[in-house]
N, CA and C of each residue as an Amber inpcrd file, in Angstrom:
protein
   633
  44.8620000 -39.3600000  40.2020000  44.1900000 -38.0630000  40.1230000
  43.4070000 -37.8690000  41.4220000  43.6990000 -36.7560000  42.1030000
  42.7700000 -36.4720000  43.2800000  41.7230000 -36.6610000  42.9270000
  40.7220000 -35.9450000  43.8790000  39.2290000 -36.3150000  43.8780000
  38.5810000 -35.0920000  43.4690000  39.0750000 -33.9910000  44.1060000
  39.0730000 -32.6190000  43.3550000  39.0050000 -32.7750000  41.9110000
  40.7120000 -33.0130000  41.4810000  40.6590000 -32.7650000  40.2970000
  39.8260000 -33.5430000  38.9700000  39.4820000 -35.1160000  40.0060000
  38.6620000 -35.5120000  38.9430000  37.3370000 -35.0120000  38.6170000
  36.3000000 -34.1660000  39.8360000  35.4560000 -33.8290000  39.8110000
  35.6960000 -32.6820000  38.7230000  36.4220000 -32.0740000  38.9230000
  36.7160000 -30.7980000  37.7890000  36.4370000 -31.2520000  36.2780000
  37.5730000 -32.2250000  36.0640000  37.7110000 -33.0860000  34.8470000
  36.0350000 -33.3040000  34.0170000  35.1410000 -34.5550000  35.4160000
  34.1890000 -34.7020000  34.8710000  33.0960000 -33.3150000  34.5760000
  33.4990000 -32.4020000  35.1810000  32.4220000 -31.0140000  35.0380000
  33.2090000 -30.2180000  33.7700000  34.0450000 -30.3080000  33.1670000
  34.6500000 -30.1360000  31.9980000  34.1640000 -30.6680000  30.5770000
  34.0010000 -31.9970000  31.3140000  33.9670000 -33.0230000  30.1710000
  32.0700000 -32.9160000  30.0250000  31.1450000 -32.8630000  31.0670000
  29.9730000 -32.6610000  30.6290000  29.2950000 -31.6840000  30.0980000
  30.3340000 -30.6800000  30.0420000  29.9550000 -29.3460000  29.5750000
  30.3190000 -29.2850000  28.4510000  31.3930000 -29.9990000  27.7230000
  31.7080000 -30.2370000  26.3470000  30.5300000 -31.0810000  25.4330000
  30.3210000 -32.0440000  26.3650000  29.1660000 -33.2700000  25.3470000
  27.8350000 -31.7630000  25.8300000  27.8790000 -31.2290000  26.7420000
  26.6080000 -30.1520000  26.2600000  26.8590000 -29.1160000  24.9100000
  27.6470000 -28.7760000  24.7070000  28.3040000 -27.7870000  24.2670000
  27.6940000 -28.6540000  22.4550000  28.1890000 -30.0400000  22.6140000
  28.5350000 -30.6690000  21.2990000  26.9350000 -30.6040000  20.9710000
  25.7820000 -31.3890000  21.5120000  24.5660000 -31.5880000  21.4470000
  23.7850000 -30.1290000  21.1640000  24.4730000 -28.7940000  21.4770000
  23.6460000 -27.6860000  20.9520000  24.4290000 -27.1060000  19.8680000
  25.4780000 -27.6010000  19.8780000  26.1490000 -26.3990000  18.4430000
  27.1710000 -25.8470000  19.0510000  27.4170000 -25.5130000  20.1950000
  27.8060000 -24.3620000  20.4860000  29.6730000 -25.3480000  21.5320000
  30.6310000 -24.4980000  21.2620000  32.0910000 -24.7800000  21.6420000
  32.1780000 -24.2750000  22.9670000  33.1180000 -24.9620000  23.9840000
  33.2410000 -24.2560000  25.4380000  34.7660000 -24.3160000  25.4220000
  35.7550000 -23.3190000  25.1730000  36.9490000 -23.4810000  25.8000000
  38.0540000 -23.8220000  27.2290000  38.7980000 -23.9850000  27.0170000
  39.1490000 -24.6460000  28.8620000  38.9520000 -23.9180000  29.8140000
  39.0920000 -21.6980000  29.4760000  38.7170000 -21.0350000  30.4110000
  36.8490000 -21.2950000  30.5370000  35.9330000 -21.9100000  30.3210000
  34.5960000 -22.2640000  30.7310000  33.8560000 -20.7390000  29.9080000
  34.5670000 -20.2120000  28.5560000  34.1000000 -18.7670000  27.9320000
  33.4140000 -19.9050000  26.5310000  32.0050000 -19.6470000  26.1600000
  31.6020000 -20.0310000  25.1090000  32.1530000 -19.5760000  23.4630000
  32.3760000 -20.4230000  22.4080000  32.3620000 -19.6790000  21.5120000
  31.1030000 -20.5540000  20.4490000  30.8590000 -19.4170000  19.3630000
  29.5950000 -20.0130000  18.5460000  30.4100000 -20.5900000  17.3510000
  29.7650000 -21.8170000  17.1230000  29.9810000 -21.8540000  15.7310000
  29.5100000 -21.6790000  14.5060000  30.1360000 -20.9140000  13.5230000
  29.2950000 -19.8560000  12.6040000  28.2130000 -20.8200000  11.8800000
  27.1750000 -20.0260000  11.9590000  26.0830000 -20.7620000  11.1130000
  26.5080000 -20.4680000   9.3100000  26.1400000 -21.6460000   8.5170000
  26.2630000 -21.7040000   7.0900000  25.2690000 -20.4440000   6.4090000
  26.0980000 -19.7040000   5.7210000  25.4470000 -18.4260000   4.9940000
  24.7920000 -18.7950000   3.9710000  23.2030000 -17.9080000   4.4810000
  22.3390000 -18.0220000   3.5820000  21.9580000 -17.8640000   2.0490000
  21.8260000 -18.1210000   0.8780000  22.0260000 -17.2260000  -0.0700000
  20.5710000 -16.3540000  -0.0200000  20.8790000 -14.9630000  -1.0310000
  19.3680000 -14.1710000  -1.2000000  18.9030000 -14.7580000  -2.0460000
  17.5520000 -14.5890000  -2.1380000  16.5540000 -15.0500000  -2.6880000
  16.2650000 -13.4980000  -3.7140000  16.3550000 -13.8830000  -5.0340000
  15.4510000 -12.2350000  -5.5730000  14.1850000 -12.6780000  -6.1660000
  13.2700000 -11.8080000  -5.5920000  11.9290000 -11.9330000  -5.7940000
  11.1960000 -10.8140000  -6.9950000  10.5700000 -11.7570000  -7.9490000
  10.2450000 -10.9370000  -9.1260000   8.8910000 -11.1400000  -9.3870000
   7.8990000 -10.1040000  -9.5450000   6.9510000  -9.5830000  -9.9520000
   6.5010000  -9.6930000 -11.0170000   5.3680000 -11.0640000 -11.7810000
   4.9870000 -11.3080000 -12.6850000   3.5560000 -11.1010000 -13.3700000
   3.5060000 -10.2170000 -14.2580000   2.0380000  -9.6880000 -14.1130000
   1.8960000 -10.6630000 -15.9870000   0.7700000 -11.4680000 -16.0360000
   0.8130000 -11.9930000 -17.2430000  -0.9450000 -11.5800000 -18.0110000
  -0.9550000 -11.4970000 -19.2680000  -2.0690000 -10.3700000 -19.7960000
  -1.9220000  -9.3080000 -19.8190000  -0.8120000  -8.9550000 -19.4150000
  -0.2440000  -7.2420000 -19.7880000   0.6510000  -7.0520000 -20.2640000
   1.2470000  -6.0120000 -20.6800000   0.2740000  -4.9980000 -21.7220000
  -0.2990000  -5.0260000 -22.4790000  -0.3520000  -6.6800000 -22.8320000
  -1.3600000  -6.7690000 -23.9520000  -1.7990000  -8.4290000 -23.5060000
  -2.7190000  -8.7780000 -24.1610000  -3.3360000 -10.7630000 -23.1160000
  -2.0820000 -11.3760000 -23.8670000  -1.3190000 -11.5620000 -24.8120000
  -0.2010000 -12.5020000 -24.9550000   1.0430000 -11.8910000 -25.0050000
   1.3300000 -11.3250000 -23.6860000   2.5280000 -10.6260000 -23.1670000
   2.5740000 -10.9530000 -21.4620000   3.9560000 -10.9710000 -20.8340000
   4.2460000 -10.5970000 -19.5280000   5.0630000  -9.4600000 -19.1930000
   4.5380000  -8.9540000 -18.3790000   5.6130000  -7.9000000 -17.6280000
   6.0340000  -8.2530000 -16.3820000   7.8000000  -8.3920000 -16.3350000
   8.4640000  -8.6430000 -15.0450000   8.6800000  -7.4780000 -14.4530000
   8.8120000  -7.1920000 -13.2950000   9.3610000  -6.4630000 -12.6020000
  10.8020000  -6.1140000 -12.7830000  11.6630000  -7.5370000 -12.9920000
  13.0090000  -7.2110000 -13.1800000  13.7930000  -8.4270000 -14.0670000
  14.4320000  -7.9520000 -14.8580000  14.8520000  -9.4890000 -15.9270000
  16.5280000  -9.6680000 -16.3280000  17.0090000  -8.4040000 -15.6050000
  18.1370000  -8.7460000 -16.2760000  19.6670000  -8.4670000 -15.3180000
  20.7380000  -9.1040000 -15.5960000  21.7950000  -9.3960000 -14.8010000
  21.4210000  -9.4780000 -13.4500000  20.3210000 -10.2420000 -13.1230000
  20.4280000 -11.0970000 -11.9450000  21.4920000 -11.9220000 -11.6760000
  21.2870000 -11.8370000 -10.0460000  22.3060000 -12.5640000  -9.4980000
  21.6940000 -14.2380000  -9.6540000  22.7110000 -15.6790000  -9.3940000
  22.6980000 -16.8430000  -9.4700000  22.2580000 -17.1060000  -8.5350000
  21.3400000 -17.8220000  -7.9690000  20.8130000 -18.4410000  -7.0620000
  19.3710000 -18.9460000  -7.1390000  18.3820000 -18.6980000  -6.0500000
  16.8770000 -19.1580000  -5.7920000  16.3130000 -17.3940000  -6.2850000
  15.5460000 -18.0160000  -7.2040000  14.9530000 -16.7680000  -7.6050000
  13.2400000 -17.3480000  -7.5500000  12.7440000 -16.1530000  -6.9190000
  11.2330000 -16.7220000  -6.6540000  10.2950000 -15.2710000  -7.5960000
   9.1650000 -16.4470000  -8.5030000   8.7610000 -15.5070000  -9.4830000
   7.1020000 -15.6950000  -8.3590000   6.3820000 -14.4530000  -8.4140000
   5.3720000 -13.9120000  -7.7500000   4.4500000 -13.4960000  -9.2570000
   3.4870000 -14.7800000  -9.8450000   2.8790000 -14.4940000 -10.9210000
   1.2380000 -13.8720000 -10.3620000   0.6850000 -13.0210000 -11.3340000
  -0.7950000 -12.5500000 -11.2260000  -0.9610000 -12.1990000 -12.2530000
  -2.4330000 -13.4140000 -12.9790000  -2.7540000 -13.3060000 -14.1120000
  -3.9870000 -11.8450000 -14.2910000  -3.6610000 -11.1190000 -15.0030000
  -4.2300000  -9.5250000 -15.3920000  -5.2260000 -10.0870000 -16.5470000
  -5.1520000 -10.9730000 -17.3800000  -5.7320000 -11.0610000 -18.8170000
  -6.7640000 -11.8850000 -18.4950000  -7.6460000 -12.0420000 -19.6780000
  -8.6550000 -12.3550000 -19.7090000  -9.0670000 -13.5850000 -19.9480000
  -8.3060000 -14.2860000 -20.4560000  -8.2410000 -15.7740000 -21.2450000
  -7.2540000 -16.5790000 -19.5900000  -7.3610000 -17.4820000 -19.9170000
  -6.1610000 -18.5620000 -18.7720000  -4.5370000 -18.4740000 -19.1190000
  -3.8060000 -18.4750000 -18.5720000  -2.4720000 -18.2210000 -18.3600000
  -1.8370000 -18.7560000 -17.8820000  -0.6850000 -19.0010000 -17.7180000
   0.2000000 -20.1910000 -16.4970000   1.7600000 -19.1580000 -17.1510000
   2.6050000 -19.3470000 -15.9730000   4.5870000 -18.8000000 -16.3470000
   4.8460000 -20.3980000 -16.0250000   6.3780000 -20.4120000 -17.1030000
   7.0180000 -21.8360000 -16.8010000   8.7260000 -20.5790000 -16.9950000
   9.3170000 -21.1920000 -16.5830000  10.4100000 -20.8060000 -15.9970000
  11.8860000 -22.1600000 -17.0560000  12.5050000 -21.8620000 -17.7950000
  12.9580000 -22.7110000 -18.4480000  14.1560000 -23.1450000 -17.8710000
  15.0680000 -24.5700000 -17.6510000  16.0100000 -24.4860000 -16.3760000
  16.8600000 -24.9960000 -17.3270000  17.4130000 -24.8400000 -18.8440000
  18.3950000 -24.5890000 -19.7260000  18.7590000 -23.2450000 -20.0480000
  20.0930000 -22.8020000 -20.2750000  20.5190000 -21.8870000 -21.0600000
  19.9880000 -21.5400000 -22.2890000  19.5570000 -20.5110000 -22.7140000
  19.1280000 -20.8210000 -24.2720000  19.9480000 -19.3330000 -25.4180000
  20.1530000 -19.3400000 -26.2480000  20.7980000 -18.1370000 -26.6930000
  19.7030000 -17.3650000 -27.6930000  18.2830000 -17.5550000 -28.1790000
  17.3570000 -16.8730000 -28.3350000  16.1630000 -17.7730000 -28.0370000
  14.9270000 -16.8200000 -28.0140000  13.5160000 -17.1290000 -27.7700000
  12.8230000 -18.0010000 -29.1160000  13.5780000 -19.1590000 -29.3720000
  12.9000000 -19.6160000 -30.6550000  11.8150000 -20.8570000 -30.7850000
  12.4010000 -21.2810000 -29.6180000  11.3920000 -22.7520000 -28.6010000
  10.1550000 -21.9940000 -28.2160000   9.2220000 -22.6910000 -28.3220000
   7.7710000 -22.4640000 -28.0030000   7.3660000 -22.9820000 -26.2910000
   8.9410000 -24.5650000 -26.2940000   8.3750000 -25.4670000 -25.1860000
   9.5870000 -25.3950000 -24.5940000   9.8790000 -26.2820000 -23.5690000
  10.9190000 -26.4370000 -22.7560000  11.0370000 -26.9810000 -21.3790000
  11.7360000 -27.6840000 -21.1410000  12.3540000 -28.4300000 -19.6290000
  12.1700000 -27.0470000 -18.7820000  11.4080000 -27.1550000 -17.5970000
  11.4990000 -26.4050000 -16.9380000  10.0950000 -26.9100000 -15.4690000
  10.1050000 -25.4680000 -15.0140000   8.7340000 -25.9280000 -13.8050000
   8.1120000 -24.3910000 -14.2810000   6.4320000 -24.8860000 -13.9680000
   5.4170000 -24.1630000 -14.5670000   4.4940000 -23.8480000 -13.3890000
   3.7550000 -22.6390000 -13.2280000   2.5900000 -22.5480000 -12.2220000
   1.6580000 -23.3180000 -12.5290000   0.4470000 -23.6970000 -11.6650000
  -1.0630000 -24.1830000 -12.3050000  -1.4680000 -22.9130000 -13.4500000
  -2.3970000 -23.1370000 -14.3950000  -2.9610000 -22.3970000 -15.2860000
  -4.1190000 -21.1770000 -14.0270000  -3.5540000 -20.6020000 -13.9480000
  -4.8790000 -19.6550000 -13.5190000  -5.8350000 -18.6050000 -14.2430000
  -6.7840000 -18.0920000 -13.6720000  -7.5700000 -17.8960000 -14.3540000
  -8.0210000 -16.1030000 -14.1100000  -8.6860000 -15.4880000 -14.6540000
  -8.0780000 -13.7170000 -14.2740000  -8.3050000 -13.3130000 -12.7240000
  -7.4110000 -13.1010000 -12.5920000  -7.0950000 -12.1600000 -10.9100000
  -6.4030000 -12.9230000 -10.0350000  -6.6810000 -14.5180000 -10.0030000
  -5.7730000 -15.9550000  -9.7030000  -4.0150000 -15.3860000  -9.7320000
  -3.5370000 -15.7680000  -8.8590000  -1.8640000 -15.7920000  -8.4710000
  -1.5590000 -17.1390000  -8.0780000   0.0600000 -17.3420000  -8.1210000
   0.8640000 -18.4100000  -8.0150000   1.7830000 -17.6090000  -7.5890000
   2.7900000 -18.9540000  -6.9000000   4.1790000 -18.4960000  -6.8800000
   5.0150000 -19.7170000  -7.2950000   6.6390000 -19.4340000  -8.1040000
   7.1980000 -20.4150000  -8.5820000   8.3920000 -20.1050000  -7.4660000
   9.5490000 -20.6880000  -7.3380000  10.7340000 -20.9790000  -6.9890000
  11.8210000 -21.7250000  -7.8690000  12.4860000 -21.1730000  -8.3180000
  13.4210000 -22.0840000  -9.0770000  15.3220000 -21.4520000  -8.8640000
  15.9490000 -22.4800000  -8.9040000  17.3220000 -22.1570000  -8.7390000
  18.2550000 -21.6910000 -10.0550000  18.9040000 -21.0030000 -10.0800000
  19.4520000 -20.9530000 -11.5530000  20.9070000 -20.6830000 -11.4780000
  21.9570000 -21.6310000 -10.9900000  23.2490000 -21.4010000 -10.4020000
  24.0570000 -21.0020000 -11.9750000  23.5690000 -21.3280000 -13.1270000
  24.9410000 -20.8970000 -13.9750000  23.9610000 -20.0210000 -14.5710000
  25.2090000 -18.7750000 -15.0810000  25.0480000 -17.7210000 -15.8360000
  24.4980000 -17.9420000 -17.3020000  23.5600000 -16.6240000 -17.5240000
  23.5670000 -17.1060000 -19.4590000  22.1370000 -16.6000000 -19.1890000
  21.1770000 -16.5480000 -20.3820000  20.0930000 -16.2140000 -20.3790000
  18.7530000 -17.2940000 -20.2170000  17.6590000 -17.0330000 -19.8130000
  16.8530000 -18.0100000 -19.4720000  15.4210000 -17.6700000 -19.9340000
  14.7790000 -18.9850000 -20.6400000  13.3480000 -18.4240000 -21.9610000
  12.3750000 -18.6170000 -20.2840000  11.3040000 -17.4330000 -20.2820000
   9.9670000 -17.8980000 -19.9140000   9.1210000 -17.8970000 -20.7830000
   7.8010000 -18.4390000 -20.4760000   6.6490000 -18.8640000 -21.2340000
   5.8980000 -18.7730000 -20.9810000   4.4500000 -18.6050000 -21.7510000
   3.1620000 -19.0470000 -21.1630000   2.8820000 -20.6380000 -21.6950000
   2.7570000 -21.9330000 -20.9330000   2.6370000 -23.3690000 -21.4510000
   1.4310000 -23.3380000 -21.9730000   0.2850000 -22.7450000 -21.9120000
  -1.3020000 -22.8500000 -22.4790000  -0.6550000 -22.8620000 -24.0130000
  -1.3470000 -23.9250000 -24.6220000  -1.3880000 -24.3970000 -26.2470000
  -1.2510000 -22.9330000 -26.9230000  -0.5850000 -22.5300000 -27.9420000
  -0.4990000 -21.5810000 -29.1270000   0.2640000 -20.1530000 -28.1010000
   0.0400000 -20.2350000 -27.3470000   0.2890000 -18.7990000 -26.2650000
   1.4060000 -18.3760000 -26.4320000   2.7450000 -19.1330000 -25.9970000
   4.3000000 -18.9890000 -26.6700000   4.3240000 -18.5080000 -28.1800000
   3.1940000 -20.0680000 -29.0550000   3.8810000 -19.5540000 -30.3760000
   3.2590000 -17.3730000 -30.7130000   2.2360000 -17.1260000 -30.2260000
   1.9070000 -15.8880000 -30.3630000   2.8400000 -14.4490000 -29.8100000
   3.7180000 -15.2200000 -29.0700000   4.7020000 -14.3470000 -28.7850000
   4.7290000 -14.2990000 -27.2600000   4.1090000 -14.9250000 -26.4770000
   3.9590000 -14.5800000 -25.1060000   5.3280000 -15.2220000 -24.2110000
   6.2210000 -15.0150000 -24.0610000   7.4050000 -15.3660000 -23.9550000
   8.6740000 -14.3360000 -23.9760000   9.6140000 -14.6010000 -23.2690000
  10.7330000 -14.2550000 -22.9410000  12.1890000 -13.9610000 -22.6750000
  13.0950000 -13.5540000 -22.2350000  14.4300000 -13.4880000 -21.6370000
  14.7950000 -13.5400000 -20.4450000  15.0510000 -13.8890000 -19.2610000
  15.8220000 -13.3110000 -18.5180000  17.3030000 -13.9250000 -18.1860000
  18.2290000 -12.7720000 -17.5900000  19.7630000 -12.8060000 -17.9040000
  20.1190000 -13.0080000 -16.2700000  21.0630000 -14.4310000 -15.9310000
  21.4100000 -14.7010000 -14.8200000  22.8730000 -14.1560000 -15.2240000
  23.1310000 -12.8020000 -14.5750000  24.6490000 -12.5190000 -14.4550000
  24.9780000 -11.6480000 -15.9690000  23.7740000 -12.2620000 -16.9950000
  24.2820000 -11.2540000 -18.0220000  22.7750000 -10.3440000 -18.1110000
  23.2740000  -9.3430000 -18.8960000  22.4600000  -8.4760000 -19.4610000
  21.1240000  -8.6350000 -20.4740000  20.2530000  -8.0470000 -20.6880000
  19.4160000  -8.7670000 -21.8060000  18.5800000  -7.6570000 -21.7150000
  17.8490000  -7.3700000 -23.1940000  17.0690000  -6.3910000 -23.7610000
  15.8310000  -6.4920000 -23.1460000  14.6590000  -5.8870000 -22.8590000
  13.4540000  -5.9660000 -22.9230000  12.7690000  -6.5050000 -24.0570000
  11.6950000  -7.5240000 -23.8000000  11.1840000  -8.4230000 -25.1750000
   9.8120000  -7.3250000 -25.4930000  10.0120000  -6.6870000 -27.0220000
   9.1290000  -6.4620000 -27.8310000   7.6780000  -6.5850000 -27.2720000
   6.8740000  -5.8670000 -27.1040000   5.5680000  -6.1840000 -26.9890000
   4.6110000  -6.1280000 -28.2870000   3.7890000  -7.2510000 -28.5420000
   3.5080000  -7.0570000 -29.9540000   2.1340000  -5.8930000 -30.1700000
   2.0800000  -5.5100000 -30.9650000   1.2980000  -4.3850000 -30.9750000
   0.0430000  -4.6300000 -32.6260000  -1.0060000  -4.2920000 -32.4620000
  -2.2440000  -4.0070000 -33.4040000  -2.0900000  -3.1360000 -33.9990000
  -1.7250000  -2.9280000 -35.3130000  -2.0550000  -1.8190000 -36.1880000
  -3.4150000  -2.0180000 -36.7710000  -4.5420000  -0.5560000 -36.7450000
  -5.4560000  -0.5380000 -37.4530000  -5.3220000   0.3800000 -38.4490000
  -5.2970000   0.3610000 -39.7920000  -5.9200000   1.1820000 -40.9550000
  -6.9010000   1.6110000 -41.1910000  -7.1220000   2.8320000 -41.6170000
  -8.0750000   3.4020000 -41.9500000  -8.3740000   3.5820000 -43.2890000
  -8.9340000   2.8730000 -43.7610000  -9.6010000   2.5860000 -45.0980000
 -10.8550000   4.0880000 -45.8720000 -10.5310000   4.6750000 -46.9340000
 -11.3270000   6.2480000 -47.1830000 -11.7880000   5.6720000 -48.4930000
 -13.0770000   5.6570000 -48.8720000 -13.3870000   5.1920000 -49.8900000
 -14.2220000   6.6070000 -50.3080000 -13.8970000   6.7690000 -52.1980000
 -14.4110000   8.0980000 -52.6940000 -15.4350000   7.6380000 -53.6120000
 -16.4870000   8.0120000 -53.4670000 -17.2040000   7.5690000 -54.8410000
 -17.5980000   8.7460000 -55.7380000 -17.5500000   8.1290000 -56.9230000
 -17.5440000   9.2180000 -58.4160000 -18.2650000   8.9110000 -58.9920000
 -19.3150000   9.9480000 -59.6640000 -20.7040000   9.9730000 -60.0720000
 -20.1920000  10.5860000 -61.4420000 -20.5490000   9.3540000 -62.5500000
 -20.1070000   9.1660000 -63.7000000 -20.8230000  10.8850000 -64.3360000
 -20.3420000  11.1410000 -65.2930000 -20.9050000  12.5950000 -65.9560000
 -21.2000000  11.8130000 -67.1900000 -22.5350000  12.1090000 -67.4090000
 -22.7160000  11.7710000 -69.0470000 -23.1580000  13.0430000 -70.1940000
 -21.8050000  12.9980000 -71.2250000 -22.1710000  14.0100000 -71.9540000
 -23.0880000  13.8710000 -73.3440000 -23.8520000  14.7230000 -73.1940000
 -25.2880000  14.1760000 -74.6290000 -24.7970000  15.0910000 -75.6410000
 -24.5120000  14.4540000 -77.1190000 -23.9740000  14.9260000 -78.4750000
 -25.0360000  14.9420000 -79.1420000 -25.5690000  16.3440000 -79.4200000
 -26.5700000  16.6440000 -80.4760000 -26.5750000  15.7600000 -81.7670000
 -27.5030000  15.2960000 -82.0930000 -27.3740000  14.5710000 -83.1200000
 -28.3070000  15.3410000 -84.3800000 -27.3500000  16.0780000 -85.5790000
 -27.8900000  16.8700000 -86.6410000 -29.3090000  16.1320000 -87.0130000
 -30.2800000  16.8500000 -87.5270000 -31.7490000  16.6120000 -88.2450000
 -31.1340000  17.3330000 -89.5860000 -30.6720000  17.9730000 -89.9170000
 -29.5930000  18.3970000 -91.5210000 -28.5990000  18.9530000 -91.8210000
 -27.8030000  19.4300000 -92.7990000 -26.6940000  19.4090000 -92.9040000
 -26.8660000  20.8400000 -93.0160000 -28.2390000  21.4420000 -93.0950000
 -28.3220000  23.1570000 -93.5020000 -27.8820000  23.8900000 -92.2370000
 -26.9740000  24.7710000 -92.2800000 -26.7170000  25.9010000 -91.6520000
 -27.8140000  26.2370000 -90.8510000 -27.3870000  26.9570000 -89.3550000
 -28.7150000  27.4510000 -88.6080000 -29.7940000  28.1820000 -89.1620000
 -30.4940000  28.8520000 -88.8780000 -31.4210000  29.5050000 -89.5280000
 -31.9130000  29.3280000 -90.7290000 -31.4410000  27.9740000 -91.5370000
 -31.9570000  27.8420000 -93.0860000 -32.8360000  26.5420000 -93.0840000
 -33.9360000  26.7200000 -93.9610000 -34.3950000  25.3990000 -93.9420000
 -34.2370000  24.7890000 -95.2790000 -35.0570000  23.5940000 -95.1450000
 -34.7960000  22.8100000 -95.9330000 -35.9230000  22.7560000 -97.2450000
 -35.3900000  22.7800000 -97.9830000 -35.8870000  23.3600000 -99.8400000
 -36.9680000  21.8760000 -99.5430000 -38.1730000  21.8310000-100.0840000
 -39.3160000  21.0230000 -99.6800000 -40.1690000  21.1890000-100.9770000
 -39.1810000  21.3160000-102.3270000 -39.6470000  21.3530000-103.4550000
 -40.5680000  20.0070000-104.0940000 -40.2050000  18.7600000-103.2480000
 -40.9570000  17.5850000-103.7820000 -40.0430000  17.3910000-104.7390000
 -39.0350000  17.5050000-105.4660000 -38.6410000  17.2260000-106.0810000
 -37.0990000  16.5730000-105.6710000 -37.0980000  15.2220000-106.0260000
 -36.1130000  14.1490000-105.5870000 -34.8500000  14.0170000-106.1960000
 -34.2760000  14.2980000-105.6040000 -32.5490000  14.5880000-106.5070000
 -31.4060000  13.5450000-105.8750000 -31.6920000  12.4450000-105.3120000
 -31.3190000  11.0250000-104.4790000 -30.2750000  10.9970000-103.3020000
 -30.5100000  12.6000000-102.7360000 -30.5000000  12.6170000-100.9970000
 -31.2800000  13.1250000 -99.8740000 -32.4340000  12.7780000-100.6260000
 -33.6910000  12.5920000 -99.8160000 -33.0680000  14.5730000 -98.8580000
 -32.8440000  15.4430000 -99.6010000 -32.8390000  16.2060000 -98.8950000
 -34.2410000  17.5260000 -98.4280000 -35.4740000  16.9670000 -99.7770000
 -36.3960000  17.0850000 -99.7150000 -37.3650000  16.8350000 -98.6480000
 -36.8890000  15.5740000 -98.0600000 -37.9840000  15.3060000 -96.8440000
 -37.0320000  15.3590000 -95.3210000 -36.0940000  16.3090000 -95.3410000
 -35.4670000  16.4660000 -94.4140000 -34.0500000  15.6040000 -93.5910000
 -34.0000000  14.8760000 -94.5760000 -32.6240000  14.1490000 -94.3010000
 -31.4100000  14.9330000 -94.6360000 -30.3410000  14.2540000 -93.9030000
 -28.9930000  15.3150000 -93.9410000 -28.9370000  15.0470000 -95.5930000
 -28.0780000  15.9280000 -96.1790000 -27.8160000  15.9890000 -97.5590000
 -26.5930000  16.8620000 -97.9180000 -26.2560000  16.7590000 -99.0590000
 -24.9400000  17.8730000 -99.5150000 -25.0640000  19.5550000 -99.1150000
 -26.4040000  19.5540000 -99.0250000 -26.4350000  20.7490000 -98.6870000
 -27.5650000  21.5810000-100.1650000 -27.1140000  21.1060000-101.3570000
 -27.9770000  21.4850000-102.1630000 -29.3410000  21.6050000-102.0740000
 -30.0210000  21.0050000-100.8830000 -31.3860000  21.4190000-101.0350000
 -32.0840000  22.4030000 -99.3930000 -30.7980000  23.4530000 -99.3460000
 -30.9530000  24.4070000 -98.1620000 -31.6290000  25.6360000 -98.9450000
 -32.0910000  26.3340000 -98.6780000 -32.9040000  27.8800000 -99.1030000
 -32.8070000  28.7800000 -97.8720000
């Protein structure tokens, strides 16, 4: 090999081991090509407000037929009591578990935020939670649908009654009670003389001693 051509050779060959050490390909005309960088997946980012609409409820921003991948939940506790989201990393086919395998924020406390990250490559629906003791069983808990569809969860709601109480003021009716058996305007015969129904001294009687 000439001397030329070896110099060529070696200015070929060091431009390749450069080429190798950054990433990047040099063809024999000395024209670069790139080699494609590995595609990123998206990330969907969801909006977790927990204490609303009511303190043992969450509202997501978005819950259903998400795409598979890194989904990052953006929690801010609204309620008044302590709170924490756990994110469940099984399939589940209803909300009947209270608990579950999964990753959870710290418990924060009102106005306090977190953020979670979790991956969720297979399809199907997925429970969230609040982990604070009794909080799930009260209903504070969830759906969301990787790839499938899913309803909005019920918010539980307070009914108050209104209770009308009537009170009734007894009527009492008063029944004359006869002093004799004589007809109005007649009195009673006061002859002294005793005929054995005392109608003489004004007791009721047959009537025989009216005038």
């Amino acid at each position: 090999m000439k001397p030329r051509q070896l110099r060529v050779a070696l200015r070929v060959l060091g431009v390749c081991l450069f080429a190798l050490t950054t990433g990047s390909l040099v063809d024999a005309t000395g024209s670069a090509a790139k080699t494609p960088n590995n595609a990123t997946g998206k990330v969907t980012v969801i909006t977790v407000t927990a204490g609303k609409p009511t303190e043992l409820a969450f509202k997501l921003s978005k819950f259903s037929a998400l795409p598979a991948g890194t989904i990052t939940f953006k929690v801010t506790n609204m309620g008044f009591a302590f709170h924490n989201f756990k994110i469940c990393s099984t399939p589940v086919s209803r909300t009947a578990k209270n608990s579950c395998v999964g990753q959870v924020t710290r418990t924060l406390k009102h106005g306090q935020t977190a953020t979670l990250t979790i991956v969720l490559k297979k399809n199907g629906t997925y429970e969230y939670l609040c982990a604070v003791p009794g909080h799930a069983a009260a209903g504070m808990k969830g759906l969301i649908g990787i790839g499938v569809k899913v309803t909005p969860t019920p918010t539980p709601t307070t009914t108050t009654t209104e209770t009308t109480t009537t009170t009734t003021t007894p009527t009492t009716t008063t029944t004359p009670v006869p002093t004799s058996e004589c007809p109005p305007g007649v009195t009673i015969q006061t002859s002294g003389h005793g005929d054995q129904d005392s109608d003489e001294t004004g007791a009721p009687s047959d009537g025989d001693g009216c005038i």
